[in-house]
Coordinates of C-alpha atoms in Angstrom, one line a residue:
Chain A
M334 CA 8.0 -47.7 -9.8
E335 CA 5.4 -48.5 -6.6
K336 CA 2.2 -46.7 -6.4
M337 CA 2.1 -44.5 -3.4
K338 CA -1.2 -45.6 -1.1
R339 CA -3.2 -42.3 -0.9
P340 CA -5.5 -41.1 1.3
T341 CA -9.6 -40.9 0.3
V342 CA -10.1 -37.4 -0.4
G343 CA -13.9 -36.3 0.1
F344 CA -14.9 -33.7 -2.3
V345 CA -18.0 -31.0 -1.4
G346 CA -19.0 -28.9 -4.2
T347 CA -18.0 -29.9 -7.8
G348 CA -19.2 -26.5 -9.5
V349 CA -17.1 -24.2 -12.0
M350 CA -14.2 -24.1 -9.6
G351 CA -14.6 -27.7 -7.5
E352 CA -15.2 -29.8 -10.4
P353 CA -11.7 -29.4 -12.7
M354 CA -10.1 -29.2 -8.8
A355 CA -11.4 -32.2 -7.8
A356 CA -10.6 -33.8 -11.7
H357 CA -6.8 -33.1 -10.5
L358 CA -7.0 -34.9 -7.6
L359 CA -8.2 -38.0 -9.2
D360 CA -5.4 -37.6 -12.0
A361 CA -2.8 -37.3 -9.0
G362 CA -4.4 -41.0 -8.1
Y363 CA -6.4 -40.2 -5.3
P364 CA -9.8 -42.2 -4.8
L365 CA -12.5 -39.5 -4.2
V366 CA -16.0 -39.5 -2.7
V367 CA -17.8 -36.4 -4.0
F368 CA -21.1 -34.6 -3.1
N369 CA -22.7 -31.5 -4.7
R370 CA -26.0 -30.0 -4.6
T371 CA -26.8 -30.4 -8.0
R372 CA -25.8 -34.0 -8.5
S373 CA -25.2 -33.6 -12.4
R374 CA -22.4 -31.3 -11.8
A375 CA -20.7 -34.2 -10.3
D376 CA -21.3 -36.8 -13.2
S377 CA -18.3 -36.6 -14.9
L378 CA -15.8 -37.3 -11.9
V379 CA -18.3 -40.2 -10.9
S380 CA -17.8 -41.3 -14.7
R381 CA -14.1 -41.1 -14.0
G382 CA -14.1 -43.2 -10.7
A383 CA -15.6 -40.8 -8.0
R384 CA -17.7 -42.2 -5.6
W385 CA -20.8 -40.4 -5.1
A386 CA -22.4 -39.6 -1.5
S387 CA -25.4 -38.2 -0.4
S388 CA -24.7 -35.4 1.6
A389 CA -21.5 -33.4 3.0
G390 CA -21.7 -35.6 6.1
E391 CA -21.6 -38.6 4.2
V392 CA -18.1 -37.9 2.4
A393 CA -17.0 -37.1 5.9
A394 CA -17.6 -40.7 7.1
A395 CA -16.0 -42.0 4.0
S396 CA -12.7 -40.0 3.9
D397 CA -9.1 -38.9 5.3
I398 CA -9.3 -35.6 4.3
V399 CA -12.3 -33.3 3.3
I400 CA -12.0 -30.5 1.2
T401 CA -15.0 -28.2 0.6
I402 CA -15.6 -25.4 -2.0
V403 CA -19.2 -24.3 -1.9
G404 CA -21.1 -20.9 -2.3
Y405 CA -21.5 -18.9 0.4
P406 CA -20.5 -19.1 4.2
H407 CA -24.2 -19.9 5.3
D408 CA -23.5 -22.9 3.1
V409 CA -19.9 -23.3 5.0
E410 CA -21.5 -23.1 8.0
E411 CA -24.5 -25.8 7.3
C412 CA -21.9 -28.4 5.8
Y413 CA -19.8 -28.0 8.7
L414 CA -21.8 -27.1 11.9
G415 CA -24.8 -28.6 10.8
E416 CA -26.9 -31.9 12.3
G417 CA -25.1 -34.7 10.5
G418 CA -22.4 -32.4 9.1
I419 CA -18.6 -32.7 8.8
I420 CA -17.6 -31.8 12.2
E421 CA -20.5 -34.5 13.3
R422 CA -19.7 -37.4 11.0
A423 CA -15.5 -36.8 10.3
R424 CA -13.4 -39.9 10.9
E425 CA -10.9 -39.9 14.0
G426 CA -7.9 -37.4 13.0
A427 CA -9.6 -36.3 9.4
L428 CA -8.1 -33.0 8.1
L429 CA -10.7 -30.9 6.7
V430 CA -10.0 -28.3 4.4
D431 CA -12.4 -25.5 3.3
M432 CA -11.6 -23.7 0.2
T433 CA -14.5 -21.6 0.0
T434 CA -14.1 -18.1 0.2
S435 CA -15.7 -17.3 3.4
T436 CA -15.7 -15.1 6.8
P437 CA -12.6 -15.3 8.9
S438 CA -14.3 -15.9 11.8
L439 CA -16.9 -18.7 10.5
A440 CA -13.0 -20.3 9.8
V441 CA -12.0 -19.7 13.7
R442 CA -15.6 -21.4 14.7
I443 CA -14.8 -24.3 12.4
A444 CA -11.4 -24.9 13.7
S445 CA -12.2 -24.5 17.3
A446 CA -15.3 -27.1 16.7
A447 CA -12.8 -29.5 15.0
A448 CA -10.3 -29.2 17.8
K449 CA -12.9 -30.4 20.2
R450 CA -13.1 -33.6 18.3
G451 CA -9.5 -34.1 17.5
L452 CA -10.3 -33.0 13.7
R453 CA -7.7 -30.5 12.0
A454 CA -9.3 -27.7 10.0
L455 CA -7.8 -25.4 7.3
D456 CA -9.5 -22.4 5.9
A457 CA -7.5 -22.6 2.1
P458 CA -9.7 -20.3 -0.5
V459 CA -8.3 -19.6 -3.5
S460 CA -7.9 -17.5 -6.7
G461 CA -7.3 -17.7 -10.1
G462 CA -10.6 -18.3 -11.8
D463 CA -11.9 -20.8 -13.6
V464 CA -8.7 -20.9 -15.7
G465 CA -6.5 -21.3 -12.7
A466 CA -8.6 -24.2 -11.6
R467 CA -8.9 -25.9 -15.0
E468 CA -5.0 -25.5 -15.6
A469 CA -4.2 -26.1 -12.0
R470 CA -2.6 -22.8 -11.4
L471 CA -4.6 -21.5 -8.6
T472 CA -3.3 -19.2 -5.7
I473 CA -4.1 -21.0 -2.4
M474 CA -4.1 -19.0 0.8
V475 CA -3.9 -20.9 3.9
G476 CA -4.8 -20.4 7.8
G477 CA -4.4 -23.0 10.2
D478 CA -1.8 -25.5 11.8
E479 CA 1.4 -25.7 10.4
D480 CA 1.5 -29.7 10.7
A481 CA -1.8 -29.8 8.9
F482 CA -0.7 -27.7 6.1
K483 CA 1.8 -29.8 5.5
E484 CA -0.3 -32.6 5.2
A485 CA -2.6 -31.0 2.8
E486 CA 0.4 -29.9 0.7
P487 CA 0.7 -32.5 -1.9
L488 CA -3.2 -31.7 -2.7
F489 CA -2.7 -28.1 -2.9
S490 CA 0.4 -29.4 -5.3
A491 CA -2.1 -30.9 -7.6
M492 CA -4.6 -28.0 -7.6
G493 CA -2.6 -24.8 -7.2
K494 CA 0.7 -23.4 -8.5
T495 CA 1.2 -21.1 -5.0
W496 CA 0.2 -22.1 -1.6
T497 CA 1.1 -20.1 1.7
L498 CA 0.6 -20.7 5.1
A499 CA -0.8 -17.0 5.9
G500 CA -1.1 -17.6 9.5
G501 CA -3.3 -19.1 12.1
P502 CA -7.5 -20.4 11.4
G503 CA -9.0 -17.4 9.8
A504 CA -5.7 -16.0 7.8
G505 CA -6.6 -17.4 4.8
Q506 CA -9.7 -16.3 4.4
H507 CA -8.2 -12.8 5.4
T508 CA -5.6 -13.0 3.0
K509 CA -8.0 -13.7 0.4
M510 CA -9.7 -10.6 1.2
A511 CA -6.5 -8.7 0.7
N512 CA -6.4 -10.8 -2.6
Q513 CA -10.2 -9.7 -3.6
I514 CA -9.8 -6.0 -2.6
A515 CA -6.7 -5.8 -4.8
I516 CA -8.2 -7.6 -7.6
A517 CA -11.7 -4.8 -7.1
G518 CA -9.1 -1.8 -7.8
S519 CA -7.0 -3.5 -10.9
M520 CA -10.3 -4.7 -12.6
L521 CA -12.1 -1.0 -12.2
G522 CA -8.9 0.6 -13.7
A523 CA -8.7 -1.9 -16.4
V524 CA -12.2 -1.4 -17.3
E525 CA -12.2 2.3 -16.7
A526 CA -8.9 2.4 -19.0
F527 CA -10.0 0.7 -21.9
A528 CA -13.7 2.8 -21.6
Y529 CA -11.7 5.5 -22.0
A530 CA -9.4 4.3 -24.7
R531 CA -12.7 3.2 -26.8
A532 CA -14.1 6.8 -26.2
A533 CA -10.9 8.2 -27.3
G534 CA -11.2 6.5 -30.4
L535 CA -7.7 4.2 -30.0
D536 CA -7.6 0.6 -31.1
L537 CA -8.6 -1.6 -28.2
K538 CA -6.2 -4.4 -29.0
T539 CA -3.3 -2.1 -30.3
T540 CA -3.7 -0.1 -26.4
L541 CA -3.5 -3.4 -24.9
D542 CA -0.5 -4.3 -26.4
A543 CA 1.0 -1.3 -25.9
I544 CA 0.3 -1.2 -22.1
S545 CA -0.4 -4.5 -20.4
A546 CA 3.0 -5.3 -20.1
G547 CA 4.2 -1.9 -18.6
A548 CA 3.5 0.0 -15.6
A549 CA -0.2 -0.3 -16.2
G550 CA -0.4 -4.3 -16.0
S551 CA -2.2 -6.4 -13.9
F552 CA -3.7 -10.4 -14.1
S553 CA -7.1 -8.5 -14.6
M554 CA -6.0 -6.4 -17.6
S555 CA -4.1 -9.3 -19.0
T556 CA -7.1 -11.8 -18.4
Y557 CA -10.3 -9.9 -18.4
V558 CA -9.4 -7.4 -21.2
P559 CA -8.7 -9.6 -24.1
R560 CA -12.3 -11.3 -23.3
I561 CA -14.0 -7.8 -23.1
I562 CA -12.7 -6.8 -26.5
S563 CA -13.7 -9.9 -28.0
G564 CA -17.3 -9.6 -26.6
D565 CA -16.9 -12.5 -24.2
L566 CA -18.4 -11.7 -20.5
A567 CA -19.5 -15.3 -19.5
P568 CA -18.2 -16.3 -16.1
G569 CA -15.1 -16.8 -15.2
F570 CA -15.5 -15.6 -11.9
Y571 CA -19.4 -14.7 -11.3
V572 CA -20.4 -11.3 -10.6
K573 CA -22.8 -12.6 -7.7
H574 CA -19.7 -14.3 -6.1
F575 CA -17.5 -11.3 -6.2
I576 CA -20.1 -9.3 -4.5
K577 CA -20.5 -11.6 -2.0
D578 CA -16.6 -11.5 -1.3
L579 CA -16.5 -7.8 -1.3
S580 CA -19.1 -7.6 1.0
I581 CA -17.3 -9.9 3.4
A582 CA -14.6 -7.7 2.9
I583 CA -16.4 -4.6 3.7
D584 CA -18.0 -6.1 7.0
E585 CA -14.3 -7.6 8.0
A586 CA -12.8 -3.7 7.3
T587 CA -15.7 -2.0 9.3
G588 CA -15.2 -4.5 12.1
L589 CA -11.5 -4.0 12.1
G590 CA -11.9 -0.1 12.0
I591 CA -10.8 0.6 8.5
D592 CA -11.8 2.7 5.9
L593 CA -11.6 1.6 1.9
P594 CA -13.4 4.0 -0.2
G595 CA -11.9 2.0 -3.7
L596 CA -13.1 -1.3 -2.0
A597 CA -16.3 0.3 -1.3
L598 CA -16.7 2.0 -4.7
A599 CA -16.0 -1.3 -6.6
T600 CA -18.7 -3.0 -4.4
Q601 CA -21.1 -0.4 -5.3
L602 CA -20.7 -0.5 -8.7
Y603 CA -20.7 -4.3 -8.8
E604 CA -24.1 -4.5 -7.2
R605 CA -25.6 -1.5 -9.7
L606 CA -24.2 -4.2 -12.3
A607 CA -26.3 -6.9 -10.6
E608 CA -29.6 -5.0 -10.5
K609 CA -29.1 -4.4 -14.5
D610 CA -29.3 -8.3 -15.2
G611 CA -25.3 -8.9 -14.4
A612 CA -25.1 -11.2 -11.3
E613 CA -24.4 -14.0 -13.5
L614 CA -22.0 -12.7 -16.1
G615 CA -18.3 -12.5 -15.4
T616 CA -16.8 -9.9 -13.4
Q617 CA -15.3 -8.5 -16.7
A618 CA -18.8 -7.8 -17.5
L619 CA -18.3 -4.3 -15.1
W620 CA -17.6 -3.1 -18.6
L621 CA -21.5 -2.7 -19.3
L622 CA -21.6 0.0 -16.9
Y623 CA -19.6 2.2 -19.0
P624 CA -21.6 2.3 -22.1
Chain B
M30 CA 32.8 -3.1 -37.1
E31 CA 32.5 0.1 -38.8
K32 CA 30.5 2.6 -36.8
M33 CA 27.1 4.0 -38.1
K34 CA 26.9 7.8 -38.3
R35 CA 24.3 8.9 -35.7
P36 CA 22.2 11.9 -36.2
T37 CA 22.5 14.5 -33.4
V38 CA 19.9 14.3 -30.7
G39 CA 18.8 17.5 -28.5
F40 CA 17.4 16.5 -25.2
V41 CA 15.2 19.2 -23.0
G42 CA 14.3 17.9 -19.8
T43 CA 17.0 15.9 -18.0
G44 CA 15.2 15.2 -14.7
V45 CA 14.4 11.7 -12.9
M46 CA 13.1 10.2 -16.0
G47 CA 15.1 12.5 -18.8
E48 CA 18.4 12.4 -17.3
P49 CA 18.5 8.3 -17.2
M50 CA 17.1 8.1 -20.8
A51 CA 19.2 10.5 -22.7
A52 CA 21.8 8.6 -20.8
H53 CA 21.0 5.8 -22.4
L54 CA 21.2 7.5 -25.9
L55 CA 24.6 8.5 -25.1
D56 CA 25.7 4.9 -24.6
A57 CA 24.0 4.1 -27.9
G58 CA 26.8 6.4 -29.3
Y59 CA 24.4 9.7 -30.3
P60 CA 25.9 12.9 -30.3
L61 CA 23.9 14.7 -27.6
V62 CA 22.8 18.2 -27.1
V63 CA 20.9 19.0 -23.6
F64 CA 19.1 21.4 -21.8
N65 CA 17.3 21.8 -18.7
R66 CA 15.6 24.4 -16.5
T67 CA 18.1 23.4 -13.6
R68 CA 21.4 23.3 -15.1
S69 CA 23.0 21.2 -12.7
R70 CA 20.8 18.1 -13.3
A71 CA 22.5 18.0 -16.8
D72 CA 25.9 18.2 -15.1
S73 CA 26.6 14.1 -15.6
L74 CA 25.3 14.1 -18.7
V75 CA 27.6 16.8 -19.9
S76 CA 30.4 15.4 -18.0
R77 CA 30.1 12.0 -20.3
G78 CA 30.2 14.2 -23.4
A79 CA 26.9 16.0 -24.0
R80 CA 27.0 19.6 -25.1
W81 CA 24.9 22.1 -23.5
A82 CA 22.5 24.6 -24.9
S83 CA 20.9 27.6 -23.2
S84 CA 17.4 27.1 -24.2
A85 CA 15.0 24.5 -25.9
G86 CA 15.2 26.4 -29.1
E87 CA 19.0 26.7 -29.2
V88 CA 18.7 22.4 -28.7
A89 CA 16.5 22.4 -31.6
A90 CA 18.9 24.6 -34.0
A91 CA 21.7 22.5 -33.0
S92 CA 19.8 19.1 -33.6
D93 CA 18.4 16.3 -36.3
I94 CA 16.0 14.9 -34.0
V95 CA 14.9 16.6 -30.4
I96 CA 13.3 14.9 -27.7
T97 CA 11.4 16.6 -24.7
I98 CA 10.1 15.4 -21.4
V99 CA 9.7 18.4 -19.2
G100 CA 7.0 18.9 -16.6
Y101 CA 3.6 20.2 -17.4
P102 CA 1.3 20.8 -20.4
H103 CA 2.5 24.8 -20.3
D104 CA 6.0 24.0 -20.2
V105 CA 5.6 21.5 -23.7
E106 CA 3.7 24.5 -25.3
E107 CA 6.1 26.9 -23.9
C108 CA 9.1 24.8 -25.4
Y109 CA 7.6 24.1 -28.9
L110 CA 5.4 27.1 -29.6
G111 CA 7.1 29.7 -27.7
E112 CA 8.9 32.8 -29.1
G113 CA 12.5 31.3 -30.0
G114 CA 11.1 27.7 -29.1
I115 CA 11.5 24.4 -31.1
I116 CA 9.2 24.9 -33.8
E117 CA 10.6 28.3 -34.7
R118 CA 14.0 27.1 -34.7
A119 CA 14.2 23.8 -35.8
R120 CA 16.5 22.6 -38.4
E121 CA 14.9 21.7 -41.8
G122 CA 12.8 18.5 -41.7
A123 CA 13.7 17.9 -38.3
L124 CA 11.8 14.8 -36.2
L125 CA 10.4 16.3 -32.8
V126 CA 9.5 13.8 -30.0
D127 CA 7.5 14.9 -27.2
M128 CA 7.9 12.2 -24.4
T129 CA 6.1 14.3 -21.7
T130 CA 3.0 13.1 -20.5
S131 CA 0.8 16.0 -21.6
T132 CA -2.4 16.6 -23.5
P133 CA -3.5 14.9 -26.6
S134 CA -5.0 18.4 -28.0
L135 CA -1.8 19.9 -27.4
A136 CA 0.0 17.2 -29.0
V137 CA -2.2 17.7 -32.3
R138 CA -1.3 21.8 -32.0
I139 CA 2.1 20.7 -31.9
A140 CA 1.8 18.3 -34.8
S141 CA 0.1 20.8 -36.9
A142 CA 2.4 23.4 -36.5
A143 CA 5.6 21.3 -37.1
A144 CA 3.6 20.3 -40.3
K145 CA 3.1 23.7 -41.3
R146 CA 7.3 24.1 -41.2
G147 CA 7.8 21.2 -43.0
L148 CA 8.6 19.1 -39.7
R149 CA 7.7 15.9 -38.1
A150 CA 5.9 15.5 -34.6
L151 CA 5.4 12.6 -32.2
D152 CA 3.5 12.7 -29.4
A153 CA 5.6 9.9 -27.0
P154 CA 4.9 9.7 -23.6
V155 CA 6.3 6.8 -21.4
S156 CA 5.6 4.5 -18.4
G157 CA 7.7 2.7 -16.0
G158 CA 8.6 5.0 -13.5
D159 CA 12.3 6.0 -12.4
V160 CA 13.1 2.2 -12.6
G161 CA 12.1 1.6 -16.1
A162 CA 14.2 5.0 -17.4
R163 CA 17.0 3.5 -15.6
E164 CA 16.8 -0.3 -16.7
A165 CA 15.8 1.1 -20.3
R166 CA 12.5 -1.0 -19.8
L167 CA 9.9 2.2 -20.5
T168 CA 6.6 1.7 -22.7
I169 CA 6.7 4.4 -25.2
M170 CA 3.1 5.2 -26.5
V171 CA 3.5 6.8 -29.8
G172 CA 1.4 9.3 -31.6
G173 CA 1.9 10.5 -35.5
D174 CA 3.1 9.4 -38.5
E175 CA 4.3 6.0 -39.6
D176 CA 7.3 7.1 -41.0
A177 CA 8.1 9.3 -38.3
F178 CA 7.6 6.9 -36.0
K179 CA 9.8 4.3 -37.7
E180 CA 12.7 6.7 -37.8
A181 CA 12.2 7.2 -34.2
E182 CA 12.4 3.2 -33.4
P183 CA 16.0 3.3 -32.8
L184 CA 16.0 5.7 -30.2
F185 CA 12.9 4.4 -28.8
S186 CA 14.6 0.8 -28.5
A187 CA 17.8 2.5 -26.7
M188 CA 15.3 3.7 -23.7
G189 CA 12.8 1.4 -23.8
K190 CA 11.5 -1.9 -23.7
T191 CA 7.9 -1.5 -25.6
W192 CA 7.0 1.0 -28.2
T193 CA 3.7 1.2 -30.1
L194 CA 2.2 3.3 -32.5
A195 CA -1.0 4.2 -31.6
G196 CA -2.5 6.1 -33.9
G197 CA -2.3 9.6 -35.2
P198 CA -1.2 12.8 -33.3
G199 CA -2.6 12.7 -29.9
A200 CA -2.8 8.8 -29.9
G201 CA 0.2 8.5 -27.7
Q202 CA -0.8 10.8 -25.0
H203 CA -4.8 9.3 -25.1
T204 CA -3.1 5.7 -25.1
K205 CA -0.8 7.2 -21.6
M206 CA -4.2 8.4 -20.3
A207 CA -5.4 4.9 -20.7
N208 CA -2.6 3.7 -19.0
Q209 CA -2.5 6.1 -15.8
I210 CA -6.1 5.5 -15.3
A211 CA -5.4 1.4 -14.7
I212 CA -2.3 2.6 -12.5
A213 CA -4.6 4.7 -10.5
G214 CA -7.1 1.5 -10.1
S215 CA -4.5 -1.0 -9.3
M216 CA -2.3 1.2 -7.1
L217 CA -5.5 2.0 -5.1
G218 CA -6.4 -1.8 -4.9
A219 CA -3.2 -2.7 -3.9
V220 CA -2.4 -0.1 -1.3
E221 CA -6.1 -0.8 0.2
A222 CA -5.3 -4.4 0.0
F223 CA -2.3 -4.1 2.3
A224 CA -4.0 -1.8 4.3
Y225 CA -6.7 -4.2 5.0
A226 CA -3.8 -7.1 5.6
R227 CA -1.9 -4.7 8.1
A228 CA -5.8 -4.3 9.9
A229 CA -6.3 -7.9 10.2
G230 CA -2.5 -8.8 11.3
L231 CA -1.2 -10.6 8.6
D232 CA 2.3 -10.3 7.7
L233 CA 2.9 -8.1 4.7
K234 CA 5.8 -10.0 3.2
T235 CA 3.9 -13.4 3.6
T236 CA 0.7 -11.8 2.1
L237 CA 2.7 -10.5 -0.7
D238 CA 4.4 -13.4 -1.7
A239 CA 0.8 -15.5 -1.5
I240 CA -0.9 -12.9 -3.6
S241 CA 1.2 -11.0 -6.0
A242 CA 1.8 -14.0 -8.3
G243 CA -2.0 -14.5 -8.9
A244 CA -5.1 -12.8 -10.0
A245 CA -5.1 -10.2 -7.6
G246 CA -1.0 -9.3 -8.9
S247 CA -0.1 -6.1 -11.0
F248 CA 3.1 -4.1 -11.6
S249 CA 1.8 -1.4 -9.0
M250 CA 1.9 -4.4 -6.2
S251 CA 4.7 -6.0 -7.6
T252 CA 6.9 -2.9 -7.7
Y253 CA 5.2 -0.3 -4.8
V254 CA 4.4 -2.8 -2.0
P255 CA 7.9 -4.1 -1.4
R256 CA 8.5 -0.3 -0.8
I257 CA 5.7 0.2 1.1
I258 CA 6.5 -2.8 3.6
S259 CA 10.2 -1.4 3.6
G260 CA 8.6 2.3 4.3
D261 CA 10.3 3.7 1.1
L262 CA 7.6 6.4 -0.1
A263 CA 10.5 8.3 -1.8
P264 CA 9.7 9.0 -5.2
G265 CA 9.8 7.1 -8.4
F266 CA 7.0 8.8 -9.6
Y267 CA 5.9 11.8 -8.1
V268 CA 2.6 12.4 -6.4
K269 CA 2.4 15.9 -8.0
H270 CA 2.9 14.5 -11.8
F271 CA 0.5 11.7 -11.1
I272 CA -2.4 14.3 -10.2
K273 CA -1.4 16.2 -13.0
D274 CA -1.5 13.2 -15.4
L275 CA -5.2 12.3 -13.7
S276 CA -6.3 15.6 -13.9
I277 CA -5.7 15.6 -18.0
A278 CA -7.5 12.2 -18.1
I279 CA -10.5 13.9 -16.1
D280 CA -10.9 16.6 -18.1
E281 CA -10.5 14.4 -21.5
A282 CA -12.9 12.3 -20.5
T283 CA -14.9 15.0 -19.3
G284 CA -14.7 16.0 -22.9
L285 CA -15.3 12.5 -24.6
G286 CA -18.4 12.6 -22.2
I287 CA -17.6 9.6 -20.3
D288 CA -17.8 9.1 -16.5
L289 CA -15.2 7.2 -14.9
P290 CA -16.2 7.1 -11.0
G291 CA -13.1 5.3 -10.0
L292 CA -10.6 7.6 -12.0
A293 CA -12.7 10.4 -10.0
L294 CA -12.0 8.6 -6.3
A295 CA -8.2 8.2 -7.4
T296 CA -7.7 11.6 -8.0
Q297 CA -9.7 13.1 -4.8
L298 CA -7.6 10.8 -2.7
Y299 CA -4.2 11.7 -4.3
E300 CA -5.2 15.6 -4.0
R301 CA -6.2 14.5 -0.3
L302 CA -2.8 13.2 0.1
A303 CA -0.9 16.4 -1.6
E304 CA -2.8 18.9 0.6
K305 CA -1.4 16.4 3.7
D306 CA 2.1 17.1 2.4
G307 CA 2.4 14.2 -0.2
A308 CA 3.2 15.7 -3.0
E309 CA 7.0 15.4 -3.3
L310 CA 6.3 11.7 -2.1
G311 CA 6.2 8.5 -4.6
T312 CA 2.7 7.4 -5.7
Q313 CA 3.0 4.6 -3.4
A314 CA 2.5 7.1 -0.5
L315 CA -1.2 6.9 -1.2
W316 CA -0.4 4.1 1.9
L317 CA -0.5 7.2 4.2
L318 CA -4.2 7.8 3.8
Y319 CA -4.6 4.9 5.5
P320 CA -3.3 4.7 9.0

């Protein structure tokens, strides 16, 4: 079969999520240009044929489609809107896809700045954690223009299991916030359920088998309680990043004039966990608050 | 094929859960004797061949196996330990199975009183709601003796999808408490996620499709958010019964010396909902607290 010509994809941010996502794009045959703040974390991609670039702007100058998945909203802002950044240096007509979990308002600003230069921008945060990234089973929540969404779909299909156009610019981020709010509740419920079970003298594995397939079941329980039982509190998804997400959600909810006491409680508990040296652990380490 | 001789099953409590559960036993060929406080709610079972008895004790006197699923712990106590009740009137060697969600300590007392009369008792509360009961897909969490558990398994298989022996007397109730604590969290998370989504102007159906299969997913979200979206707040599982369960869980947790702030918050919110005339609605009516 004739091999289709693939657009060159620039990938900024090759951490615990970005590295396996970029690897799936290499597997799918896309020429890749990569940049990461810590260069060593891009080594395996470079050894597999990805080209190194020295900044996000350099990546943009060399790519048809630019994907970013970096840390915090201020990192996103700097990558896109900073001097010599992606918006300034992107090729004519390029498609920009920010997959970082960031603020809806920043997504709107980037889309607007992109449009002024004739570029297309999508906000496309993901859910599914490290396992989802490695297994190409991410949930991708997208905000932006339908044509741009369609152009990005082959890339989404290489990295994810589900991708949904949720609305205009920022709608992907809003959907991700809804996603994180739901996780905050299900994780809190799962952790407290098993803290109770342990205190009541139940066998935790038997309890998990008994309840995880029924009305108490959740992705949080099925994925993270086995790790808790086996004493594995490693990230997966970092506590510090979850706190970032929940803080954005609280700010947004406040701005929208709604009170979400479950979200507020979960955020307080995760902040307490971070104060107790839990910031670098995985989200299932909430367990440590229930001694 | 030759039809196996089935033991006669007594069934006490033919409400929104018990009625379809008893119907599955009729379907499976068990001779049935039934009692319910409100007689009319047993009419359909009687019209299909179940025999009516005039009290829980009368049911026990006529049955090899007695199943109860009634309202509150004090109802369970009266059925089993009251004058002329099940323990007093049960046939020699009978198997008693309480499927009500009740307190672990009462389950232990019933098992002990049963043993003194040479009877066997299981605590076997269920999860899965009205849909699970109708579709014979309940999760059944069992405490008691292994031989008694094995004898009850054919009945569990007629009513449920999963049944697990969690430990000795009371362990089924403790497992159910863990189950309810997990549901409290996942329901709170799901409801707040969609309250946020609505406030952010997202389409709720699109949001559900985008996030329910991923890391934010839960039985609560998949089962109850579609009802919320369609404006259906009918029970399913009554708010008043959920408050009962959560209150037992809080009492037990207190007795076990553990602090579960997520459970405490969910209980407060459901109590607030009940004060606002929500007691007779389904648990998804938590939505009404997020106007």
